[in-house]
Structure formats: C-alpha cells, structure tokens
mmCIF file of N, CA and C and ligand atoms in Angstrom:
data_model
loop_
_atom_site.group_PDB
_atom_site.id
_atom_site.type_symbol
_atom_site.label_atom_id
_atom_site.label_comp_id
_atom_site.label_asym_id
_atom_site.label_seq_id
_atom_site.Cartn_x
_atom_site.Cartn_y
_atom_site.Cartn_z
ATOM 1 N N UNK A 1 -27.491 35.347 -3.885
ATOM 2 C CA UNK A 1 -26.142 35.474 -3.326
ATOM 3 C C UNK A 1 -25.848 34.337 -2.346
ATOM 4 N N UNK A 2 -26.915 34.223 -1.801
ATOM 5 C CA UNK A 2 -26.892 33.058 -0.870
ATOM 6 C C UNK A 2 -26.573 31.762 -1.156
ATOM 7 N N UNK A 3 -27.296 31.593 -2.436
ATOM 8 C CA UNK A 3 -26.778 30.228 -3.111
ATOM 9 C C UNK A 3 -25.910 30.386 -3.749
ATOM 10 N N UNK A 4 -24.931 31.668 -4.315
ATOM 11 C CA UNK A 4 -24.081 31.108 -4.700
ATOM 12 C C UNK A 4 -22.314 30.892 -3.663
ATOM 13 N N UNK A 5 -23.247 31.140 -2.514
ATOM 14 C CA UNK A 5 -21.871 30.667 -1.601
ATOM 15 C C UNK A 5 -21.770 29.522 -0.942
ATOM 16 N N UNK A 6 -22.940 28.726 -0.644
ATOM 17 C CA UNK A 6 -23.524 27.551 -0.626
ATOM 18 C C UNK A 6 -23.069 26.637 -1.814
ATOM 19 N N UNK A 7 -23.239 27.006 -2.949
ATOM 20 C CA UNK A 7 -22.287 26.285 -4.299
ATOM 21 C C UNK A 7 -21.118 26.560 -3.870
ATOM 22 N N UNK A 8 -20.418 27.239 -3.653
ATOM 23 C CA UNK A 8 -18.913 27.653 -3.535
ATOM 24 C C UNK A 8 -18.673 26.057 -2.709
ATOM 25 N N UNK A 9 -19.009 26.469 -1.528
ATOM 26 C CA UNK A 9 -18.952 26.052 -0.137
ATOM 27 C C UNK A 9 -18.752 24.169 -0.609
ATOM 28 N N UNK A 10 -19.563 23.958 -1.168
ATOM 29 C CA UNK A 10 -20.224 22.707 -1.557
ATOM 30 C C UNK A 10 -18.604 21.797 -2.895
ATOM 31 N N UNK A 11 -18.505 22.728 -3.614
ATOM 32 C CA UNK A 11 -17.156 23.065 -4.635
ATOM 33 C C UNK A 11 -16.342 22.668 -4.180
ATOM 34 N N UNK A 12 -15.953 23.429 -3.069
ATOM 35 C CA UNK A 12 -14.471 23.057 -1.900
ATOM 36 C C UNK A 12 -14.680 21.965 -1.269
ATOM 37 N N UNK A 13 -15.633 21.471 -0.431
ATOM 38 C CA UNK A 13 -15.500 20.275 -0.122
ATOM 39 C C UNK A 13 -15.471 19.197 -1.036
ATOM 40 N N UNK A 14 -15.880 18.846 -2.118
ATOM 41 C CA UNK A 14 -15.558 17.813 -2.692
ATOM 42 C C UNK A 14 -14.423 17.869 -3.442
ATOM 43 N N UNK A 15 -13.624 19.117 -3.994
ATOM 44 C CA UNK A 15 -12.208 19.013 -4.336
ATOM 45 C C UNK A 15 -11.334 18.504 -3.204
ATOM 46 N N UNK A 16 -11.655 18.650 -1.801
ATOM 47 C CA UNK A 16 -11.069 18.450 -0.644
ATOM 48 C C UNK A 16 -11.017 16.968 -0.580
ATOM 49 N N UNK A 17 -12.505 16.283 -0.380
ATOM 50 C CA UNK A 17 -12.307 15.392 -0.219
ATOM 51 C C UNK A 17 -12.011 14.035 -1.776
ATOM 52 N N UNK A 18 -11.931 14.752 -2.815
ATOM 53 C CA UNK A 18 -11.404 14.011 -3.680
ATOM 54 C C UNK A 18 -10.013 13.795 -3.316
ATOM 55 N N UNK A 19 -9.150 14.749 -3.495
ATOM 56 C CA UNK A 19 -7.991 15.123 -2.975
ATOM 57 C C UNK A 19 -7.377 13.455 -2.328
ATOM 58 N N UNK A 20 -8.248 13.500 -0.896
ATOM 59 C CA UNK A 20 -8.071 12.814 -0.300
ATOM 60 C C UNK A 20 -8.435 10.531 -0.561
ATOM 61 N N UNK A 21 -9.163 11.170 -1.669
ATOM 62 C CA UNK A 21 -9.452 9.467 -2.084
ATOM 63 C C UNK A 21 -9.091 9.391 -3.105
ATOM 64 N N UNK A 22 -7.466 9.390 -2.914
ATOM 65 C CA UNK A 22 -6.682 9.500 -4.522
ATOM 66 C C UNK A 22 -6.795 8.178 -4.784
ATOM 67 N N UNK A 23 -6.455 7.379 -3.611
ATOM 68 C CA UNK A 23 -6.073 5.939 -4.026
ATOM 69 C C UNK A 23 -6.760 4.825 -4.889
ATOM 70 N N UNK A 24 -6.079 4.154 -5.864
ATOM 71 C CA UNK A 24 -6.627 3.539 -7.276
ATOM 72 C C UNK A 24 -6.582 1.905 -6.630
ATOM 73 N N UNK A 25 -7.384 1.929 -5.597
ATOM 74 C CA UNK A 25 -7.810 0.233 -5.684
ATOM 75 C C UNK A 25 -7.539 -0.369 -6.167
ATOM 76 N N UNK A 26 -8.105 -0.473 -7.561
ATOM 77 C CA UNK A 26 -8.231 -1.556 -8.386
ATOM 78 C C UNK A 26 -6.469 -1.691 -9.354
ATOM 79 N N UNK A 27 -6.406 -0.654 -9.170
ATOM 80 C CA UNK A 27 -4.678 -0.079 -9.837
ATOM 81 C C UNK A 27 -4.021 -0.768 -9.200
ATOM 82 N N UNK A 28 -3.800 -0.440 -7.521
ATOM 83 C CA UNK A 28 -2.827 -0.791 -6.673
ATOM 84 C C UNK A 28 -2.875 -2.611 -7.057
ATOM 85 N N UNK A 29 -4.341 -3.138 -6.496
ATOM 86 C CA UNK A 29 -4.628 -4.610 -6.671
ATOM 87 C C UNK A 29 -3.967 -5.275 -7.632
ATOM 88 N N UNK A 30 -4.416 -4.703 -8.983
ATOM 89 C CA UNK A 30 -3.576 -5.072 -10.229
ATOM 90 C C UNK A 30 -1.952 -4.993 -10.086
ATOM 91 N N UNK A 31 -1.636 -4.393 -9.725
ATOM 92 C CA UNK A 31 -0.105 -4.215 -9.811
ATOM 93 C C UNK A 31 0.559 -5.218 -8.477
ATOM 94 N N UNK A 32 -0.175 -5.350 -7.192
ATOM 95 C CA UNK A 32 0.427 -6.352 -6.681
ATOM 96 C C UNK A 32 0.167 -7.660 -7.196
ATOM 97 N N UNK A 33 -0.895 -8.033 -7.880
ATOM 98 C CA UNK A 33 -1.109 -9.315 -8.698
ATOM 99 C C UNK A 33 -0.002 -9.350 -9.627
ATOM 100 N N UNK A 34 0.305 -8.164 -10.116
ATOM 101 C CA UNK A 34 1.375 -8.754 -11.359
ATOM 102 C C UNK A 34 2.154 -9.058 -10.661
ATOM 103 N N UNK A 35 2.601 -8.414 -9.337
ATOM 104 C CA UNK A 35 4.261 -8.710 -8.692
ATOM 105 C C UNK A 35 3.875 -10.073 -8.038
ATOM 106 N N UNK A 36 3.104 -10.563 -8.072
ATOM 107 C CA UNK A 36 2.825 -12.106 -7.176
ATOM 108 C C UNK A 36 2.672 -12.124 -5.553
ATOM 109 N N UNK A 37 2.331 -10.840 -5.096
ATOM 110 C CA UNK A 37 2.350 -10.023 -3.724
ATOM 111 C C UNK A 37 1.540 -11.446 -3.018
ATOM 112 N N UNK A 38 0.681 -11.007 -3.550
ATOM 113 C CA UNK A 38 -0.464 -11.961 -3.276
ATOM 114 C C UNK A 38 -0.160 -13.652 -2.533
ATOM 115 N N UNK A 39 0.819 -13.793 -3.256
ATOM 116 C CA UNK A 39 1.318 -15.053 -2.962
ATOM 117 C C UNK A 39 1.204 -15.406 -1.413
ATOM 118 N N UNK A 40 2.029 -14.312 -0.793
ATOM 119 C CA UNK A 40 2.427 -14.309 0.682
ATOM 120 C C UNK A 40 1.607 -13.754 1.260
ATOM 121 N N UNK A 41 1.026 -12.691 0.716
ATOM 122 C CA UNK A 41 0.081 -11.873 1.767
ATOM 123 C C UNK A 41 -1.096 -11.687 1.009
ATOM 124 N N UNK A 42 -2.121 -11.637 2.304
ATOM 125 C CA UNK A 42 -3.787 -11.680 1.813
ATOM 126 C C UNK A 42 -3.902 -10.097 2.685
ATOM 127 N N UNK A 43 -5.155 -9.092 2.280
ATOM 128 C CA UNK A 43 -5.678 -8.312 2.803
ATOM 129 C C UNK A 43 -5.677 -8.715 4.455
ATOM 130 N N UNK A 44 -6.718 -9.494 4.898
ATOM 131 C CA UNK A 44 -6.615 -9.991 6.049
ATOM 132 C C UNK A 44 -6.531 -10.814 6.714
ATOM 133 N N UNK A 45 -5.708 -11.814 5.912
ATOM 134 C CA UNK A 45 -4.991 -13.160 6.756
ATOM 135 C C UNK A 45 -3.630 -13.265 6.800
ATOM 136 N N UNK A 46 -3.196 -13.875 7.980
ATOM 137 C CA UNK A 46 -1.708 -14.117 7.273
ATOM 138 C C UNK A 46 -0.740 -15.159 6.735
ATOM 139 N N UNK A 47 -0.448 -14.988 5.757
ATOM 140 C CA UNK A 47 -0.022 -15.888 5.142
ATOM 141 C C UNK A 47 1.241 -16.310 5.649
ATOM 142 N N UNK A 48 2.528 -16.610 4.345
ATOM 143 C CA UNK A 48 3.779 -16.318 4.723
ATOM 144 C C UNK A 48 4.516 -14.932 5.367
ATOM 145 N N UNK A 49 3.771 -14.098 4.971
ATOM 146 C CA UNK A 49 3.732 -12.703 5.223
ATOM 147 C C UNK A 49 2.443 -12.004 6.026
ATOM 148 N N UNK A 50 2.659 -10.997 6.402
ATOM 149 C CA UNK A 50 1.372 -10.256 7.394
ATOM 150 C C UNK A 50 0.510 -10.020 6.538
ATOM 151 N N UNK A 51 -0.482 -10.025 7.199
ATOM 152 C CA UNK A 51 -1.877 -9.127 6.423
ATOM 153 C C UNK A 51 -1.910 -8.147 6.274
ATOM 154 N N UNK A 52 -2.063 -7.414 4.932
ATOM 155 C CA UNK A 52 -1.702 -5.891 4.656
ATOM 156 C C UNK A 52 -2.845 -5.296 5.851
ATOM 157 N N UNK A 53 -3.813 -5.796 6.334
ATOM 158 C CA UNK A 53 -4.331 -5.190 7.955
ATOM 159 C C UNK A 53 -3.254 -4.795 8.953
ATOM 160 N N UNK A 54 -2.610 -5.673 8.678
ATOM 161 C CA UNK A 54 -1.507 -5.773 10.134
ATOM 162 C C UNK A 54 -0.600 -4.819 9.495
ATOM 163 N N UNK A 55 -0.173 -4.680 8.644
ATOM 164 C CA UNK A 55 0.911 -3.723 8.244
ATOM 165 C C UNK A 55 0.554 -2.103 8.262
ATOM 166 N N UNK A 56 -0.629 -2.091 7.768
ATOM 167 C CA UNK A 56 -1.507 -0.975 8.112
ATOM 168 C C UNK A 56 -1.928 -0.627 9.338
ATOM 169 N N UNK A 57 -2.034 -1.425 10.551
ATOM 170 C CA UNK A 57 -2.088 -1.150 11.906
ATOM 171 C C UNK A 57 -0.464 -0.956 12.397
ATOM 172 N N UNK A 58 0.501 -1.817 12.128
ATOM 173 C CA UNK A 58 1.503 -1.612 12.704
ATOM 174 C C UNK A 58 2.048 0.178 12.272
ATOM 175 N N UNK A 59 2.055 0.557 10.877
ATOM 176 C CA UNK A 59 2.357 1.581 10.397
ATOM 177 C C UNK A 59 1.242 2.869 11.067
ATOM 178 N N UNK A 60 -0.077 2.745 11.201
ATOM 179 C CA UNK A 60 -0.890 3.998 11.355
ATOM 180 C C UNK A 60 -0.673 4.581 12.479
ATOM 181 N N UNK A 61 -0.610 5.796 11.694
ATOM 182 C CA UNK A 61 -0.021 7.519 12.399
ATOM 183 C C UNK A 61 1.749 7.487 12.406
ATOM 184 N N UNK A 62 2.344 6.802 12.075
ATOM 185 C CA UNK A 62 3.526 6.662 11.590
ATOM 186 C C UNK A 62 3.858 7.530 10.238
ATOM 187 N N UNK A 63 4.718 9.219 10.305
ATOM 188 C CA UNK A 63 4.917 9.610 9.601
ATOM 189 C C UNK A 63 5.283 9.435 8.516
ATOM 190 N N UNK A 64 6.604 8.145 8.455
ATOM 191 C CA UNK A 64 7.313 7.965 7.096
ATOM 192 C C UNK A 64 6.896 5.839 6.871
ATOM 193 N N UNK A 65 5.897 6.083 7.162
ATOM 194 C CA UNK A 65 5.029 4.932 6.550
ATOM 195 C C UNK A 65 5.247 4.875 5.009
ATOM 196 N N UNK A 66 4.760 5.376 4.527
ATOM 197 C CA UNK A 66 5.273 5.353 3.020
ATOM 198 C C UNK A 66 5.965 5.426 2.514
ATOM 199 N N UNK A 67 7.050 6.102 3.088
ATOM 200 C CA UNK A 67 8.418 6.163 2.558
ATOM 201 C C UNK A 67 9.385 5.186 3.040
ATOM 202 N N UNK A 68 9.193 4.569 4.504
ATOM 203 C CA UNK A 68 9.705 2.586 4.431
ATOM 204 C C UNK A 68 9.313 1.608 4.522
ATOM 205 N N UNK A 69 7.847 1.804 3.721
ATOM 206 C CA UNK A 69 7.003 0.595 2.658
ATOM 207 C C UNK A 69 7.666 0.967 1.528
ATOM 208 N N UNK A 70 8.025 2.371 0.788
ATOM 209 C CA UNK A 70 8.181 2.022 -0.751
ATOM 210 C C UNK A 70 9.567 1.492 -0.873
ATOM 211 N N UNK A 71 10.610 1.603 0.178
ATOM 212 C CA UNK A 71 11.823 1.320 0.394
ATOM 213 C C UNK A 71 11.833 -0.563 0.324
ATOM 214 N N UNK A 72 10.876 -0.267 1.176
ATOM 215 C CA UNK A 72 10.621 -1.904 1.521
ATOM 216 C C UNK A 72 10.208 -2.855 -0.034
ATOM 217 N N UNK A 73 9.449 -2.398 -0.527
ATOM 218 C CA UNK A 73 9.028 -2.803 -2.162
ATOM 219 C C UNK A 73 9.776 -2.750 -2.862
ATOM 220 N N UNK A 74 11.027 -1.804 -3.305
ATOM 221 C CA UNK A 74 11.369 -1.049 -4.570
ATOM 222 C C UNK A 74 13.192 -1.995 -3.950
ATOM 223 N N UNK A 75 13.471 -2.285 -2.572
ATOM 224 C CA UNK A 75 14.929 -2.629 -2.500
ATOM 225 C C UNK A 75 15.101 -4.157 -2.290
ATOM 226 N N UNK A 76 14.304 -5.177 -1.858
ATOM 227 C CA UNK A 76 14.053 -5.992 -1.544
ATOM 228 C C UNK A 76 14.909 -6.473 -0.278
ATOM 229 N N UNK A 77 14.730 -5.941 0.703
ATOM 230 C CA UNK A 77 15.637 -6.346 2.054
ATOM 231 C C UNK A 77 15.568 -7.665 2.384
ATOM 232 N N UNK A 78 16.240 -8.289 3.022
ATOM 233 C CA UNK A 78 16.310 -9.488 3.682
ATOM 234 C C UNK A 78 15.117 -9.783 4.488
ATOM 235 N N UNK A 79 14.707 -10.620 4.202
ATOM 236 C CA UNK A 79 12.803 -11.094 5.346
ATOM 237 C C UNK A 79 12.828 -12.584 5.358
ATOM 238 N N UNK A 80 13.048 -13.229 6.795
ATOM 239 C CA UNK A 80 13.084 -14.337 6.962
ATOM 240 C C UNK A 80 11.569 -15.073 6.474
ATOM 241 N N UNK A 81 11.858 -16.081 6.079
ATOM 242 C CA UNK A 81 10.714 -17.181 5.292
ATOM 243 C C UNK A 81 10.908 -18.589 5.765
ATOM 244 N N UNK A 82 10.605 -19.206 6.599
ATOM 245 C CA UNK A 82 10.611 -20.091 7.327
ATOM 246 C C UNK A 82 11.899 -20.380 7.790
ATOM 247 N N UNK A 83 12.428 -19.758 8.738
ATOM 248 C CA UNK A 83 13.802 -19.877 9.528
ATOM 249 C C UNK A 83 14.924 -19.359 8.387
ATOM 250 N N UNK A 84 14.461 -19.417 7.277
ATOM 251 C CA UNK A 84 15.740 -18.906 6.198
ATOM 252 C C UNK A 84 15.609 -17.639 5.771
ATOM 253 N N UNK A 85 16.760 -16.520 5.547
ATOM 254 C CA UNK A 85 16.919 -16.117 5.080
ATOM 255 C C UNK A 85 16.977 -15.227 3.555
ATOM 256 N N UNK A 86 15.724 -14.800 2.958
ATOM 257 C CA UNK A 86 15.477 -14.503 1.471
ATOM 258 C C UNK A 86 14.861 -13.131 1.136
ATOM 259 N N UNK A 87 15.571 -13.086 0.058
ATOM 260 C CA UNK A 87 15.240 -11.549 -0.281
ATOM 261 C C UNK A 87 13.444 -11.131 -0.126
ATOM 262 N N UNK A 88 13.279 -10.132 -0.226
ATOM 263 C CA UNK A 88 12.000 -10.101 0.080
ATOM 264 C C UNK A 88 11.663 -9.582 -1.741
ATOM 265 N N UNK A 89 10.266 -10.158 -1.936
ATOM 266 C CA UNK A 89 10.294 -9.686 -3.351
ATOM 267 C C UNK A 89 10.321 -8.152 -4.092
ATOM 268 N N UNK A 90 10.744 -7.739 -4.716
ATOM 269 C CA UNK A 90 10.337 -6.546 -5.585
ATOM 270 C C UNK A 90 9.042 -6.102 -6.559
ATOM 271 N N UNK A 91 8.670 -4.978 -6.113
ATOM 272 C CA UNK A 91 7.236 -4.924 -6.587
ATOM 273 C C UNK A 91 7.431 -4.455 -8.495
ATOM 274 N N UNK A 92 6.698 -4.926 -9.663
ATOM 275 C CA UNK A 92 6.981 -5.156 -10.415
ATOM 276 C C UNK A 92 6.445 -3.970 -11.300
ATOM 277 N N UNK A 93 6.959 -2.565 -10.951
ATOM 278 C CA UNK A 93 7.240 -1.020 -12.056
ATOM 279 C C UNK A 93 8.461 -0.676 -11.312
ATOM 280 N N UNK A 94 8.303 0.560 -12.185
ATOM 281 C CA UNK A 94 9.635 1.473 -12.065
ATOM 282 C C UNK A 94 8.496 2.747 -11.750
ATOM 283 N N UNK A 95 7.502 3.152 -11.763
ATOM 284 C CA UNK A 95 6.714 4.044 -11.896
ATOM 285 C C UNK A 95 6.152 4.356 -10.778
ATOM 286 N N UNK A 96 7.350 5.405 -9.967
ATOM 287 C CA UNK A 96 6.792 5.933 -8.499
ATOM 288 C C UNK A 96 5.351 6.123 -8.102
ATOM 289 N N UNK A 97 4.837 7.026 -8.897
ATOM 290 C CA UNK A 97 3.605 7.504 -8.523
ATOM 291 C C UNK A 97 2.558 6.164 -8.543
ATOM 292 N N UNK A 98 3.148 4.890 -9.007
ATOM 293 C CA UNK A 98 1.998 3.389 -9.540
ATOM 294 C C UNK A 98 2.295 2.860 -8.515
ATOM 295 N N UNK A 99 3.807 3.107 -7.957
ATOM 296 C CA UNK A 99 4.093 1.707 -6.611
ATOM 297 C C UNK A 99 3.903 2.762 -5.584
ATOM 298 N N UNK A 100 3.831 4.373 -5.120
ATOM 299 C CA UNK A 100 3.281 4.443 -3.948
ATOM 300 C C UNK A 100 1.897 4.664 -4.163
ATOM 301 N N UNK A 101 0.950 4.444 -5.069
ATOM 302 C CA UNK A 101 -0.613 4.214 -5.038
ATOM 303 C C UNK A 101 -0.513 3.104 -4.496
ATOM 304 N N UNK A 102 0.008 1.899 -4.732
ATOM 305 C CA UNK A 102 0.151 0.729 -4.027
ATOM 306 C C UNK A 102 0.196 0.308 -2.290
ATOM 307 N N UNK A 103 1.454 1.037 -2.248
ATOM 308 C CA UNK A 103 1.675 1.244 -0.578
ATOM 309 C C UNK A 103 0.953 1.771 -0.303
ATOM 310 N N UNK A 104 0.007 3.176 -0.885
ATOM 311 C CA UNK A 104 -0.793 3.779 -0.413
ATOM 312 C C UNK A 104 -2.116 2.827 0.092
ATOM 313 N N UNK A 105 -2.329 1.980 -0.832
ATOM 314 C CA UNK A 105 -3.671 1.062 -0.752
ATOM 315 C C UNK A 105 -3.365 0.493 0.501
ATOM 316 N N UNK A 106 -1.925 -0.260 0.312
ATOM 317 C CA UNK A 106 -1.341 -1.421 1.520
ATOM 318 C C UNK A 106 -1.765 -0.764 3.216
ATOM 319 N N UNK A 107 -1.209 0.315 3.187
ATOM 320 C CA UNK A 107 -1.534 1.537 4.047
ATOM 321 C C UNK A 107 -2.704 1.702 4.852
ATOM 322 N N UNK A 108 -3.854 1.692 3.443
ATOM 323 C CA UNK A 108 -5.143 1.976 4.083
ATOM 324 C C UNK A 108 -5.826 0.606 4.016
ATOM 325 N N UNK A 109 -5.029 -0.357 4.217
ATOM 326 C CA UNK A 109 -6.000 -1.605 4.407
ATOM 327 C C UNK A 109 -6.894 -2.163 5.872
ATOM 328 N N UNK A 110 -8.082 -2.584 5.451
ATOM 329 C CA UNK A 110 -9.075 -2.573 6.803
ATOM 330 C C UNK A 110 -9.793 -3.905 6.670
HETATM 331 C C1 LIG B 201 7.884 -15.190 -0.673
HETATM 332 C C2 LIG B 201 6.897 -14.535 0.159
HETATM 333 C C3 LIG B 201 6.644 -13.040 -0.050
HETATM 334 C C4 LIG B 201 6.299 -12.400 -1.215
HETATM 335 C C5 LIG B 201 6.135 -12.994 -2.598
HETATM 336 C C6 LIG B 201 6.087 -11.008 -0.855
HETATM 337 N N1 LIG B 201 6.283 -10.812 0.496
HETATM 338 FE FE1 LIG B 201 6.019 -9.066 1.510
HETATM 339 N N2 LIG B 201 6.701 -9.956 3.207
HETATM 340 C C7 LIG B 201 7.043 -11.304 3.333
HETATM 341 C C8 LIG B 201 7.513 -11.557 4.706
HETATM 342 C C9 LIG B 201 7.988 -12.904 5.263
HETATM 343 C C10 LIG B 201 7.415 -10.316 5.377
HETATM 344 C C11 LIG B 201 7.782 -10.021 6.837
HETATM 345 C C12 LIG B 201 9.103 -9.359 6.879
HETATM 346 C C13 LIG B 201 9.502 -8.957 8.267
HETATM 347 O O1 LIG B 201 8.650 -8.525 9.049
HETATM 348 O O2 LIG B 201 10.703 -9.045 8.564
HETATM 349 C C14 LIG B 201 6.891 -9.340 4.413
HETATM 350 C C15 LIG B 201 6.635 -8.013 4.724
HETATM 351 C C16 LIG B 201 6.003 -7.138 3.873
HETATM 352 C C17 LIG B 201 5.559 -5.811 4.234
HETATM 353 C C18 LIG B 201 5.689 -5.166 5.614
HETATM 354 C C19 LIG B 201 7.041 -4.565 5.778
HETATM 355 C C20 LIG B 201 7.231 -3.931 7.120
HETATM 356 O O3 LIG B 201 8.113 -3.068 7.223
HETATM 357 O O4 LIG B 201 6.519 -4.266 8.071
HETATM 358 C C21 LIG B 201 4.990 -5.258 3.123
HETATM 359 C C22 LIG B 201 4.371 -3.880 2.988
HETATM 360 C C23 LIG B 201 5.102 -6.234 2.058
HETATM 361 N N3 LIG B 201 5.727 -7.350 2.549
HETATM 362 C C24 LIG B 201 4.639 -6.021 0.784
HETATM 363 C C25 LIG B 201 4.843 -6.913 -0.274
HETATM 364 C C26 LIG B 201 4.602 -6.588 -1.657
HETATM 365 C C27 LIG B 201 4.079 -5.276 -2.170
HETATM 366 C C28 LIG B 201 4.932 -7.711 -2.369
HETATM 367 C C29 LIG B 201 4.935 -7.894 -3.880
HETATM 368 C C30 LIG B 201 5.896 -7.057 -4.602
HETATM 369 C C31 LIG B 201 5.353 -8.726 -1.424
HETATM 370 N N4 LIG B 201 5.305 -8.191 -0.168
HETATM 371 C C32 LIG B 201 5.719 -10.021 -1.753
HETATM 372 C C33 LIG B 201 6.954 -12.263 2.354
HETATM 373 C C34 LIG B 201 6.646 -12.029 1.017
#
C-alpha cells in the first residue's frame, strides 16, 4: 500500500513538472530562424536589437509578458533602427500556439 502511494506521489510530480517544461526549444529556435529574428537579436548579446536575456529580464514577473511580446511579433510596431524609424519585423506563422512557444522560449531566456 505503501508503494503504491509513493508511485502515485511520484506520477503527479512529473505530470506537474512536465506541464511546466512545455517549451519546444528547438521549435521556437527554428521558427525565429525562419523569421530572420536572429538577424538583430542574439540570445545574449546585443545586436541591433536586445538580447532575448534582456527582454526576459526586463519582462520577468510581469503578468502580460506574453501577451505584449506576441502583440509585439504578430503586429509589427514601430522600433527605431538607427535614429530611423521602421517597422519592427513579423514573426513568420499564423499558428498561435507555434509563435507563443516562441515568446515563450524568448521569455525564458538565460
Ligand atoms: C531589423 C532588425 C530587427 C529584426 C529583424 C527583428 N527585431 Fe526584434 N527588435 C528590434 C529592435 C530595434 C527592438 C527594440 C525596440 C524597442 O525597444 O523600441 C526589438 C525588440 C524586440 C523585442 C522586445 C520588445 C519589447 O517590448 O521589449 C522582442 C521580443 C523582439 N524584438 C523579437 C523579435 C522577433 C521574434 C523577431 C523575428 C520575427 C525580431 N524581433 C526581428 C529589431 C529587430
């Protein structure tokens, strides 16, 4: 009996913490390579653009982090690029759940 609540026990935590490491790395990576993300921004340098570090520090514990990163991806707002004025690029699906795995990655960058 003992062990089988110990299995239980054991069950729940790793559905828990799967749960929690939804995010597709290599997915997200791929999909900002197709959009040319890359171009401007590195994990942790900064380029023309911040380091998805820095965006991930500026955003953490920020409730609607994800919801004006995907805004930020999906509308292309105005983002100055050397004193000028230019759209900021658009990330390259239509497939919510593919571009916030993305932000999600951008998010948890370290
Ligand atoms: C031509 C250069 C360029 C390209 C290409 C580019 N970005 Fe950016 N990005 C910028 C600049 C410049 C900023 C800073 C905007 C600001 O802070 O006003 C920025 C800001 C961001 C931010 C932070 C927004 C915020 O609210 O702080 C994210 C996230 C981001 N870009 C993601 C992406 C993704 C995803 C792609 C690919 C679809 C991409 N960028 C392609 C130049 C670029």
């Amino acid at each position: 009996m003992k062990l089988l609540s110990t299995l239980l026990v054991a069950c729940g935590l790793m559905t828990t913490s799967m749960a929690y490491a939804a995010v597709d790395a290599d997915a997200a990576q791929a999909l900002l390579k197709k959009s040319d993300c890359f171009k401007c921004h590195a994990v942790d340098k900064k380029k023309d653009g911040p380091s998805y570090k820095e965006v991930a520090k500026k955003y953490a514990g920020k409730a609607d982090a994800e919801d004006k990163l995907y805004k930020h991806v999906t509308t292309g707002p105005m983002v100055e690029l050397d004193g000028k004025k230019e759209e900021h690029k658009k990330i390259k699906s239509t497939d919510a759940a593919e571009i916030k795995n993305a932000v999600a990655w951008i998010l948890s960058a370290k």
